[in-house]
Amino acid sequence: MKIFRIVIIEDEPRAARQLQKLITNSTYSFEVLSILDSVEEAVSWLETNLNPDLIFMDIQLADGLSFEIFHKTEVKAPIIFTTAFDQYAIRAFKVNSIDYLLKPIQKEDLQQALQKFQATTYTASINSEVLKELLHSLQAPNVRNGILVKEGSAYVQVPIATLAYIYSETSITFGITIDNKRYIIDETMDQVQSTLPYTDFFRINRGQIVHKSAIQKIEPYFNHRLKLEVLHDRNQDFIVSRQKASNFKEWLNS
């Protein structure tokens, strides 16, 4: 049986480990060559290594959308995208027969995608027009007006506009409002981010999303990062990762 060489491009360590475990436990033989967590790292790896047989690629990486990889280097391998975005927001995948898996990835869905990979003659080329449509869809998703949160034993809906920031702690997602109320959000950070307006919210690192109006001060921080002073910080440090610092500055000026 042929052993397929794969690369995982995913910036969430736990998600990467889970995917690798699912692949290892599948009925097919695969060797994971590398796990990469950013556009920059992916481009560097692809330009200095032989082409893998298959790439699993998350849409949102530490330093931007993974579609940027295709603009910076030639990708000569079939892609299975992984994403927490709603299937309606990624309808354009079907146009170019690109496969995708919705997070959290289920064993049965992965098995089906791998069966399709083995049974189909994949084209490694990605249609640029499809990418443009995908990019538009993801930057302008079906934004909601409110978010369901826990209040005691009940659920209430909090207007998105009232959130100062969202953060994750011990695998629980919390939302802090501009009047300093804290709520538990029954969604992952990826799920929350997928329906927030990009013009208002920015994910500064894996565990924090901030509203533009909640940012009170920005200071340079070591290792080319940025440190933010945020409304109602609750003794948290808000650090913009090195990979996201440039995009963050552009977002502030947009």
mmCIF file of C-alpha atoms in Angstrom, residues 19 54-59 66-67 70 77-83 87 90-103 105-106 108-126 130-131 134:
data_model
loop_
_atom_site.group_PDB
_atom_site.id
_atom_site.type_symbol
_atom_site.label_atom_id
_atom_site.label_comp_id
_atom_site.label_asym_id
_atom_site.label_seq_id
_atom_site.Cartn_x
_atom_site.Cartn_y
_atom_site.Cartn_z
ATOM 1 C CA LEU A 19 -6.103 16.059 12.804
ATOM 2 C CA LEU A 54 -1.596 16.100 -0.029
ATOM 3 C CA ILE A 55 -1.920 19.262 2.082
ATOM 4 C CA PHE A 56 -4.442 19.894 4.840
ATOM 5 C CA MET A 57 -4.703 23.672 5.090
ATOM 6 C CA ASP A 58 -6.548 25.791 7.648
ATOM 7 C CA ILE A 59 -8.057 28.952 6.165
ATOM 8 C CA SER A 66 -3.893 30.800 3.895
ATOM 9 C CA PHE A 67 -4.897 31.956 0.396
ATOM 10 C CA PHE A 70 -0.840 30.762 -3.393
ATOM 11 C CA ALA A 77 -0.219 19.491 -4.386
ATOM 12 C CA PRO A 78 -3.935 18.872 -3.888
ATOM 13 C CA ILE A 79 -5.486 20.741 -0.971
ATOM 14 C CA ILE A 80 -8.099 19.798 1.594
ATOM 15 C CA PHE A 81 -9.046 22.971 3.443
ATOM 16 C CA THR A 82 -10.082 22.832 7.085
ATOM 17 C CA THR A 83 -12.288 25.582 8.459
ATOM 18 C CA GLN A 87 -20.618 25.885 4.593
ATOM 19 C CA ILE A 90 -17.332 28.500 1.508
ATOM 20 C CA ARG A 91 -19.683 27.566 -1.326
ATOM 21 C CA ALA A 92 -17.015 28.617 -3.851
ATOM 22 C CA PHE A 93 -14.935 25.543 -2.997
ATOM 23 C CA LYS A 94 -17.368 23.503 -5.056
ATOM 24 C CA VAL A 95 -16.662 25.593 -8.145
ATOM 25 C CA ASN A 96 -13.123 24.253 -8.387
ATOM 26 C CA SER A 97 -13.744 20.815 -6.832
ATOM 27 C CA ILE A 98 -11.613 21.757 -3.838
ATOM 28 C CA ASP A 99 -12.477 19.637 -0.827
ATOM 29 C CA TYR A 100 -12.898 20.952 2.701
ATOM 30 C CA LEU A 101 -13.603 19.742 6.234
ATOM 31 C CA LEU A 102 -15.630 21.699 8.759
ATOM 32 C CA LYS A 103 -14.224 21.958 12.272
ATOM 33 C CA ILE A 105 -13.355 17.518 12.161
ATOM 34 C CA GLN A 106 -15.169 14.211 12.503
ATOM 35 C CA GLU A 108 -16.266 9.935 9.196
ATOM 36 C CA ASP A 109 -15.822 13.242 7.325
ATOM 37 C CA LEU A 110 -12.056 12.792 7.194
ATOM 38 C CA GLN A 111 -12.415 9.234 5.930
ATOM 39 C CA GLN A 112 -14.746 10.420 3.175
ATOM 40 C CA ALA A 113 -12.327 13.184 2.138
ATOM 41 C CA LEU A 114 -9.429 10.712 2.012
ATOM 42 C CA GLN A 115 -11.496 8.311 -0.085
ATOM 43 C CA LYS A 116 -12.253 11.151 -2.491
ATOM 44 C CA PHE A 117 -8.558 12.067 -2.593
ATOM 45 C CA GLN A 118 -7.537 8.518 -3.545
ATOM 46 C CA ALA A 119 -10.344 8.037 -6.061
ATOM 47 C CA THR A 120 -10.035 11.411 -7.823
ATOM 48 C CA THR A 121 -7.405 12.790 -10.163
ATOM 49 C CA TYR A 122 -6.788 16.056 -8.361
ATOM 50 C CA THR A 123 -5.465 19.131 -10.060
ATOM 51 C CA ALA A 124 -2.850 20.965 -8.046
ATOM 52 C CA SER A 125 -3.694 24.285 -9.631
ATOM 53 C CA ILE A 126 -6.037 26.678 -7.832
ATOM 54 C CA VAL A 130 -12.284 31.022 -7.099
ATOM 55 C CA LEU A 131 -9.766 32.327 -4.580
ATOM 56 C CA LEU A 134 -13.528 32.758 -1.357
#
